[in-house]
Short mmCIF file of C-alpha atoms and ligand atoms in Angstrom, two decimals:
data_model
loop_
_atom_site.label_atom_id
_atom_site.label_comp_id
_atom_site.label_asym_id
_atom_site.label_seq_id
_atom_site.Cartn_x
_atom_site.Cartn_y
_atom_site.Cartn_z
CA UNK W 13 -40.85 -52.56 30.01
CA UNK W 14 -37.92 -50.51 30.84
CA UNK W 15 -35.63 -52.44 29.01
CA UNK W 16 -38.29 -51.63 25.94
CA UNK W 17 -38.36 -48.04 26.54
CA UNK W 18 -34.51 -47.84 26.45
CA UNK W 19 -34.12 -49.22 23.27
CA UNK W 20 -37.01 -47.22 21.91
CA UNK W 21 -35.12 -43.98 23.51
CA UNK W 22 -31.35 -44.73 21.96
CA UNK W 23 -33.34 -45.55 18.67
CA UNK W 24 -34.84 -42.10 18.43
CA UNK W 25 -32.22 -40.40 19.77
CA UNK W 26 -29.94 -42.02 17.04
CA UNK W 27 -32.28 -41.48 13.96
CA UNK W 28 -33.05 -37.79 15.38
CA UNK W 29 -28.94 -37.21 15.01
CA UNK W 30 -29.32 -38.19 11.31
CA UNK W 31 -31.74 -35.85 10.35
CA UNK W 32 -30.80 -32.94 8.50
CA UNK W 33 -34.08 -31.04 7.13
CA UNK W 34 -37.49 -30.01 8.80
CA UNK W 35 -39.98 -32.56 7.07
CA UNK W 36 -38.21 -35.23 8.59
CA UNK W 37 -37.52 -33.44 11.61
CA UNK W 38 -41.68 -32.95 11.93
CA UNK W 39 -42.03 -36.91 10.88
CA UNK W 40 -40.03 -37.93 13.76
CA UNK W 41 -41.89 -36.34 16.17
CA UNK W 42 -45.01 -37.45 15.10
CA UNK W 43 -43.88 -40.94 15.26
CA UNK W 44 -42.31 -40.84 18.77
CA UNK W 45 -44.28 -37.84 20.54
CA UNK W 46 -47.21 -37.17 18.37
CA UNK W 47 -50.61 -38.07 19.54
CA UNK W 48 -50.22 -41.32 18.17
CA UNK W 49 -46.68 -41.55 18.79
CA UNK W 50 -44.41 -44.61 20.38
CA UNK W 51 -44.12 -42.48 23.78
CA UNK W 52 -47.95 -41.46 23.85
CA UNK W 53 -48.91 -45.13 23.13
CA UNK W 54 -47.27 -45.99 26.17
CA UNK W 55 -48.51 -43.36 28.47
CA UNK W 56 -52.08 -44.72 27.60
CA UNK W 57 -51.17 -48.25 28.15
CA UNK W 58 -50.40 -47.45 31.63
CA UNK W 59 -53.99 -48.03 32.03
CA UNK W 60 -53.35 -52.02 31.49
CA UNK W 61 -50.32 -52.34 34.07
CA UNK W 62 -51.35 -52.86 37.94
CA UNK W 63 -52.31 -50.07 40.11
CA UNK W 64 -48.93 -50.79 42.23
CA UNK W 65 -46.60 -50.66 38.91
CA UNK W 66 -48.23 -47.46 37.28
CA UNK W 67 -46.61 -45.06 39.29
CA UNK W 68 -43.11 -46.03 38.93
CA UNK W 69 -43.56 -46.86 34.57
CA UNK W 70 -45.02 -43.45 34.45
CA UNK W 71 -42.32 -41.82 35.87
CA UNK W 72 -40.45 -43.99 34.01
CA UNK W 73 -41.87 -42.69 30.57
CA UNK W 74 -42.39 -38.89 31.48
CA UNK W 75 -38.05 -38.82 32.18
CA UNK W 76 -38.32 -40.36 28.79
CA UNK W 77 -40.41 -38.36 27.10
CA UNK W 78 -39.11 -35.04 28.50
CA UNK W 79 -35.42 -36.47 27.61
CA UNK W 80 -36.84 -36.87 23.78
CA UNK W 81 -38.58 -33.41 23.73
CA UNK W 82 -35.57 -31.53 25.02
CA UNK W 83 -33.57 -33.61 22.21
CA UNK W 84 -35.87 -32.54 19.48
CA UNK W 85 -35.73 -29.00 20.66
CA UNK W 86 -31.99 -29.00 20.00
CA UNK W 87 -32.08 -30.15 17.07
CA UNK W 88 -34.73 -27.57 15.70
CA UNK W 89 -32.91 -24.93 16.30
CA UNK W 90 -29.25 -26.80 14.85
CA UNK W 91 -31.80 -27.33 11.74
CA UNK W 92 -32.71 -23.69 12.00
CA UNK W 93 -29.18 -21.99 11.95
CA UNK W 94 -28.20 -24.33 8.74
CA UNK W 95 -31.13 -23.40 6.89
CA UNK W 96 -30.28 -19.58 7.46
CA UNK W 97 -26.54 -19.96 6.80
CA UNK W 98 -27.39 -21.65 3.60
CA UNK W 99 -30.27 -18.91 2.76
CA UNK W 100 -27.59 -16.24 3.18
CA UNK W 101 -24.85 -18.14 2.35
CA UNK W 102 -25.01 -20.47 -1.55
CA UNK W 103 -22.52 -22.66 -0.94
CA UNK W 104 -23.09 -23.56 -4.77
CA UNK W 105 -21.89 -20.56 -5.92
CA UNK W 106 -19.20 -20.89 -7.44
CA UNK W 107 -15.42 -19.17 -5.41
CA UNK W 108 -14.31 -15.57 -6.14
CA UNK W 109 -11.35 -15.93 -8.48
CA UNK W 110 -8.57 -14.41 -7.10
CA UNK W 111 -6.60 -12.45 -9.62
CA UNK W 112 -3.15 -11.26 -9.51
CA UNK W 113 -1.71 -8.36 -7.88
CA UNK W 114 -0.27 -5.66 -10.04
CA UNK W 115 2.62 -3.08 -9.69
CA UNK W 116 1.69 0.05 -7.65
CA UNK W 117 2.02 3.18 -10.40
CA UNK W 118 5.00 4.75 -8.34
CA UNK W 119 6.59 1.43 -8.92
CA UNK W 120 6.12 1.67 -12.53
CA UNK W 121 7.11 5.20 -12.41
CA UNK W 122 10.26 4.11 -10.99
CA UNK W 123 11.08 1.29 -13.52
CA UNK W 124 10.33 3.51 -16.18
CA UNK W 125 12.66 6.23 -15.40
CA UNK W 126 15.74 3.65 -14.53
CA UNK W 127 15.00 2.51 -17.67
CA UNK W 128 15.63 5.40 -19.01
CA UNK W 129 18.98 5.95 -17.40
CA UNK W 130 19.94 2.70 -18.03
CA UNK W 131 20.40 3.66 -21.78
CA UNK W 132 22.68 6.86 -20.61
CA UNK W 133 25.02 4.18 -19.06
CA UNK W 134 23.23 5.41 -14.82
CA UNK W 135 23.49 2.58 -12.73
CA UNK W 136 20.87 2.54 -9.00
CA UNK W 137 22.69 3.04 -5.81
CA UNK W 138 20.41 3.14 -3.01
CA UNK W 139 20.42 5.04 0.39
CA UNK W 140 19.35 5.14 3.58
CA UNK W 141 15.83 6.68 3.99
CA UNK W 142 16.92 8.09 7.70
CA UNK W 143 19.98 10.06 7.96
CA UNK W 144 22.49 12.66 9.87
CA UNK W 145 22.00 16.29 9.74
CA UNK W 146 25.64 15.92 8.64
CA UNK W 147 24.50 14.35 5.56
CA UNK W 148 21.25 15.84 4.34
CA UNK W 149 22.57 19.38 5.19
CA UNK W 150 26.04 19.79 6.66
CA UNK W 151 28.27 18.44 3.83
CA UNK W 152 25.47 20.01 1.54
CA UNK W 153 26.66 23.11 1.83
CA UNK W 154 24.37 23.70 4.41
CA UNK W 155 26.39 24.59 8.14
CA UNK W 156 23.93 25.04 10.88
CA UNK W 157 21.69 28.09 10.92
CA UNK W 158 22.23 28.47 7.46
CA UNK W 159 19.17 29.85 5.51
CA UNK W 160 18.74 27.55 2.82
CA UNK W 161 17.64 24.47 5.45
CA UNK W 162 14.17 26.43 5.70
CA UNK W 163 13.60 25.16 1.73
CA UNK W 164 12.94 21.70 3.57
CA UNK W 165 10.73 21.19 6.56
CA UNK W 166 12.22 18.20 8.64
CA UNK W 167 10.72 15.37 10.69
CA UNK W 168 13.53 15.29 13.05
CA UNK W 169 14.64 11.66 14.77
CA UNK W 170 16.83 13.60 17.18
CA UNK W 171 18.88 16.37 17.06
CA UNK W 172 21.22 14.94 14.79
CA UNK W 173 19.40 12.67 12.70
CA UNK W 174 16.24 12.77 10.77
CA UNK W 175 14.28 11.61 7.58
CA UNK W 176 15.70 12.78 4.59
CA UNK W 177 14.37 15.72 3.17
CA UNK W 178 15.28 14.65 -0.44
CA UNK W 179 17.83 11.89 -2.15
CA UNK W 180 20.61 14.72 -2.34
CA UNK W 181 22.48 13.13 0.53
CA UNK W 182 23.07 10.14 -1.26
CA UNK W 183 25.61 12.19 -3.12
CA UNK W 184 27.95 12.31 -0.50
CA UNK W 185 27.67 7.94 0.03
CA UNK W 186 27.98 7.93 -3.52
CA UNK W 187 31.37 9.67 -3.71
CA UNK W 188 33.00 8.72 -0.96
CA UNK W 189 32.34 4.92 -2.30
CA UNK W 190 33.38 5.13 -5.23
CA UNK W 191 36.15 7.70 -5.45
CA UNK W 192 38.53 8.01 -7.52
CA UNK W 193 35.94 6.56 -10.23
CA UNK W 194 34.35 8.80 -12.46
CA UNK W 195 30.47 8.03 -11.28
CA UNK W 196 27.01 7.79 -12.81
CA UNK W 197 24.41 7.00 -10.90
CA UNK W 198 20.61 7.45 -10.27
CA UNK W 199 19.68 7.61 -6.64
CA UNK W 200 15.91 6.56 -6.08
CA UNK W 201 13.88 6.95 -2.93
CA UNK W 202 11.28 7.90 -0.60
CA UNK W 203 11.92 11.53 0.75
CA UNK W 204 9.94 12.61 3.87
CA UNK W 205 8.91 16.94 4.78
CA UNK W 206 7.11 18.34 7.24
CA UNK W 207 4.41 19.71 4.91
CA UNK W 208 0.80 20.61 4.65
CA UNK W 209 -0.77 18.13 2.73
CA UNK W 210 -2.22 18.82 -0.52
CA UNK W 211 -3.49 17.89 -4.21
CA UNK W 212 -0.17 18.21 -5.24
CA UNK W 213 1.63 17.97 -1.74
CA UNK W 214 2.62 15.20 0.31
CA UNK W 215 4.61 14.24 3.65
CA UNK W 216 6.53 11.16 1.59
CA UNK W 217 7.20 10.84 -2.39
CA UNK W 218 9.59 10.13 -4.06
CA UNK W 219 12.01 11.20 -6.18
CA UNK W 220 15.34 10.36 -8.50
CA UNK W 221 18.56 12.11 -7.57
CA UNK W 222 21.01 11.99 -10.63
CA UNK W 223 24.84 12.45 -10.57
CA UNK W 224 27.74 12.42 -12.55
CA UNK W 225 31.01 12.92 -11.57
CA UNK W 226 33.77 13.12 -14.15
CA UNK W 227 36.57 14.85 -15.80
CA UNK W 228 35.12 16.93 -18.14
CA UNK W 229 31.57 17.08 -17.25
CA UNK W 230 29.88 20.27 -17.77
CA UNK W 231 26.12 21.88 -18.22
CA UNK W 232 25.81 20.75 -21.70
CA UNK W 233 26.08 17.43 -20.13
CA UNK W 234 23.49 18.01 -17.93
CA UNK W 235 21.29 19.58 -20.61
CA UNK W 236 21.57 16.75 -23.05
CA UNK W 237 20.69 14.40 -20.49
CA UNK W 238 17.64 16.17 -18.95
CA UNK W 239 16.06 16.50 -22.81
CA UNK W 240 17.04 13.12 -23.43
CA UNK W 241 15.14 11.97 -20.36
CA UNK W 242 11.91 14.10 -20.73
CA UNK W 243 11.94 12.90 -24.17
CA UNK W 244 11.55 9.12 -23.08
CA UNK W 245 9.61 10.10 -20.47
CA UNK W 246 6.79 12.03 -22.28
CA UNK W 247 7.10 11.88 -25.75
CA UNK W 248 9.74 12.66 -28.52
CA UNK W 249 8.60 16.16 -29.36
CA UNK W 250 9.25 17.78 -25.73
CA UNK W 251 11.23 21.31 -25.41
CA UNK W 252 13.20 21.42 -22.22
CA UNK W 253 14.60 24.93 -20.44
CA UNK W 254 16.75 25.96 -18.11
CA UNK W 255 15.88 28.57 -15.49
CA UNK W 256 17.90 30.17 -13.44
CA UNK W 257 17.66 28.91 -9.69
CA UNK W 258 19.22 28.09 -6.34
CA UNK W 259 20.52 25.04 -4.24
CA UNK W 260 23.48 25.22 -1.50
CA UNK W 261 25.12 21.90 -3.47
CA UNK W 262 25.00 22.72 -7.02
CA UNK W 263 26.77 26.27 -8.78
CA UNK W 264 25.54 27.44 -11.24
CA UNK W 265 21.69 25.93 -9.94
CA UNK W 266 18.81 25.48 -12.12
CA UNK W 267 15.08 24.61 -12.40
CA UNK W 268 14.68 22.36 -15.67
CA UNK W 269 10.92 23.22 -17.06
CA UNK W 270 9.37 21.31 -20.26
CA UNK W 271 6.79 22.09 -21.91
CA UNK W 272 3.05 21.14 -21.17
CA UNK W 273 2.50 17.91 -22.10
CA UNK W 274 -1.64 19.26 -21.63
CA UNK W 275 -1.42 21.88 -23.73
CA UNK W 276 1.47 21.60 -25.49
CA UNK W 277 3.05 24.41 -24.56
CA UNK W 278 -0.21 27.31 -25.36
CA UNK W 279 -0.80 27.35 -22.10
CA UNK W 280 -3.50 25.53 -19.50
CA UNK W 281 -4.59 25.38 -16.03
CA UNK W 282 -2.11 22.73 -15.19
CA UNK W 283 0.97 24.93 -16.48
CA UNK W 284 -0.75 28.12 -14.96
CA UNK W 285 -0.85 29.35 -18.07
CA UNK W 286 2.81 29.40 -18.82
CA UNK W 287 3.33 26.87 -21.16
CA UNK W 288 5.76 24.92 -18.53
CA UNK W 289 6.12 22.55 -16.61
CA UNK W 290 9.07 21.75 -13.81
CA UNK W 291 10.27 18.60 -13.96
CA UNK W 292 13.64 18.61 -11.85
CA UNK W 293 16.37 20.77 -9.72
CA UNK W 294 19.28 20.40 -11.24
CA UNK W 295 22.90 21.94 -11.62
CA UNK W 296 26.55 21.44 -11.49
CA UNK W 297 27.50 20.03 -8.43
CA UNK W 298 29.52 22.94 -5.69
CA UNK W 299 33.21 22.68 -5.49
CA UNK W 300 32.62 22.39 -1.39
CA UNK W 301 30.13 18.95 -2.42
CA UNK W 302 32.82 17.70 -4.44
CA UNK W 303 35.62 18.56 -1.74
CA UNK W 304 32.98 16.55 0.79
CA UNK W 305 32.55 14.01 -1.12
CA UNK W 306 36.45 13.42 -1.65
CA UNK W 307 36.57 14.63 -5.39
CA UNK W 308 39.34 17.62 -5.61
CA UNK W 309 37.11 20.12 -7.94
CA UNK W 310 40.69 21.16 -9.48
CA UNK W 311 40.20 18.21 -11.30
CA UNK W 312 36.52 16.79 -11.34
CA UNK W 313 33.46 18.34 -12.49
CA UNK W 314 30.25 16.69 -12.38
CA UNK W 315 26.37 17.75 -12.45
CA UNK W 316 23.50 16.42 -10.56
CA UNK W 317 19.53 16.51 -10.79
CA UNK W 318 16.54 15.94 -8.33
CA UNK W 319 13.47 14.47 -10.51
CA UNK W 320 10.03 14.07 -8.53
CA UNK W 321 8.41 10.90 -9.71
CA UNK W 322 4.63 11.39 -8.42
CA UNK W 323 4.19 14.82 -10.35
CA UNK W 324 5.22 13.85 -13.47
CA UNK W 325 3.39 10.36 -12.86
CA UNK W 326 0.14 12.97 -12.59
CA UNK W 327 0.54 14.55 -15.39
CA UNK W 328 1.08 11.90 -17.88
CA UNK W 329 -1.77 9.73 -16.32
CA UNK W 330 -3.98 13.09 -15.75
CA UNK W 331 -4.19 12.31 -11.74
CA UNK W 332 -5.69 15.23 -10.35
CA UNK W 333 -4.34 14.55 -6.63
CA UNK W 334 -1.10 13.55 -5.42
CA UNK W 335 -3.21 11.47 -2.09
CA UNK W 336 -4.72 8.94 -4.49
CA UNK W 337 -0.97 7.73 -4.70
CA UNK W 338 -1.24 6.36 -0.79
CA UNK W 339 -5.10 6.25 -0.12
CA UNK W 340 -4.30 2.48 -1.33
CA UNK W 341 -7.81 2.48 -3.02
CA UNK W 342 -7.81 -0.92 -5.26
CA UNK W 343 -9.84 1.31 -7.73
CA UNK W 344 -7.83 3.70 -8.35
CA UNK W 345 -4.39 1.43 -8.21
CA UNK W 346 -5.79 -1.37 -10.73
CA UNK W 347 -6.45 1.30 -13.65
CA UNK W 348 -2.34 1.11 -13.76
CA UNK W 349 -2.04 -2.64 -13.48
C1 FA5 U 29 15.00 18.87 -4.57
O1 FA5 U 29 14.83 18.60 -3.53
C2 FA5 U 29 16.41 19.00 -4.47
N1 FA5 U 29 17.56 18.02 -3.58
C3 FA5 U 29 16.93 18.95 -5.92
C4 FA5 U 29 18.32 18.78 -6.85
C5 FA5 U 29 18.90 17.81 -6.61
C6 FA5 U 29 18.79 19.71 -7.15
C7 FA5 U 29 19.98 18.09 -7.32
C8 FA5 U 29 20.07 20.47 -7.70
C9 FA5 U 29 20.69 19.21 -7.32
P1 FA5 U 29 13.08 20.02 -4.49
O2 FA5 U 29 13.07 20.56 -3.71
O3 FA5 U 29 12.49 21.11 -5.65
O4 FA5 U 29 14.68 20.04 -4.92
O5 FA5 U 29 12.10 18.82 -5.09
C10 FA5 U 29 12.54 18.39 -5.97
C11 FA5 U 29 11.13 17.24 -6.99
O6 FA5 U 29 10.86 16.42 -5.77
C12 FA5 U 29 10.24 18.71 -7.28
O7 FA5 U 29 10.20 19.64 -7.99
C13 FA5 U 29 8.69 17.64 -7.30
O8 FA5 U 29 8.65 17.35 -8.01
C14 FA5 U 29 8.90 16.78 -5.72
N2 FA5 U 29 8.78 17.25 -4.77
C15 FA5 U 29 9.32 18.26 -4.02
N3 FA5 U 29 8.53 18.62 -2.74
C16 FA5 U 29 7.07 17.58 -2.69
C17 FA5 U 29 6.25 17.29 -2.28
N4 FA5 U 29 6.01 17.77 -1.16
N5 FA5 U 29 5.00 16.30 -2.95
C18 FA5 U 29 5.30 15.48 -3.48
N6 FA5 U 29 6.78 15.86 -4.50
C19 FA5 U 29 7.80 16.46 -4.12
#
């Protein structure tokens, strides 16, 4: 009997392992452990055994019965888990396609700016984000304690090292590298300011600096360059005006305004009803800065400008809050893909 019981147990466990769904599991239970199941029949047959064999045979059958019941409960749990999984995940559905990524709006605008200035022969020159006080301020004609330093709230890394507040320190780097050649470069990059974040101001943003150094460069060249860039970037009918301003590293200094692209100069909320939008700070490179870059100001002249990137992009694409650029919300970013 023991051998027969052993064979029955291993046959039952093998077939249990193959079961994948509830109905087959119930049928398995009926055929081994149910009222008319093989184990129940064996227990009933105990009475036919000689009295002295019954206790031992009874214990053996009960042990097999317990093992099969426990295996049944384990399999039942596994099948329920699989069932729940297949109810919540339809594994027959096709996979979600992963589409191609797209360029960030800032990158797209930067590339448009590169293309416009490339037409005028400006090459790209890159300078580091982490700068020294010397390059960010001192060599740009702002010695320590110069009040104009307050125009740029600064993230200091240490006493003498900072995150550049503008791309202008790259002017000195470019001059020192290109001297004694004439220069025509744009210097794109991130700038950082310890400023209140608002709809128009971030503490990190892009600028594109421009620098041209030569023998007969005048304010007219700066004006022509700004008009060409504004018309290429914002439309052929754009008007540009220069407004007197102050930067310690340019003399004279100007703010470059363009007629408002939303109201065509009529006056609206965006241009604060002036009809004009500021697009860049600019001017003729200050003689002290030329000298600091290694160029003799009696022989050389030059112009420089600093364009924002996000603010013009906001105007062009009607974006009301600069913070969208750094939130990484795909719903925003995909609109420009
Ligand atoms: C400057 O940074 C000067 N270095 C520009 C310059 C270069 C003048 C060369 C003369 C010669 P300004 O602080 O105005 O200037 O910044 C220039 C542009 O950067 C602004 O017109 C604006 O578009 C952008 N900008 C400035 N601060 C922020 C900010 N917090 N968030 C977003 N854009 C900003």
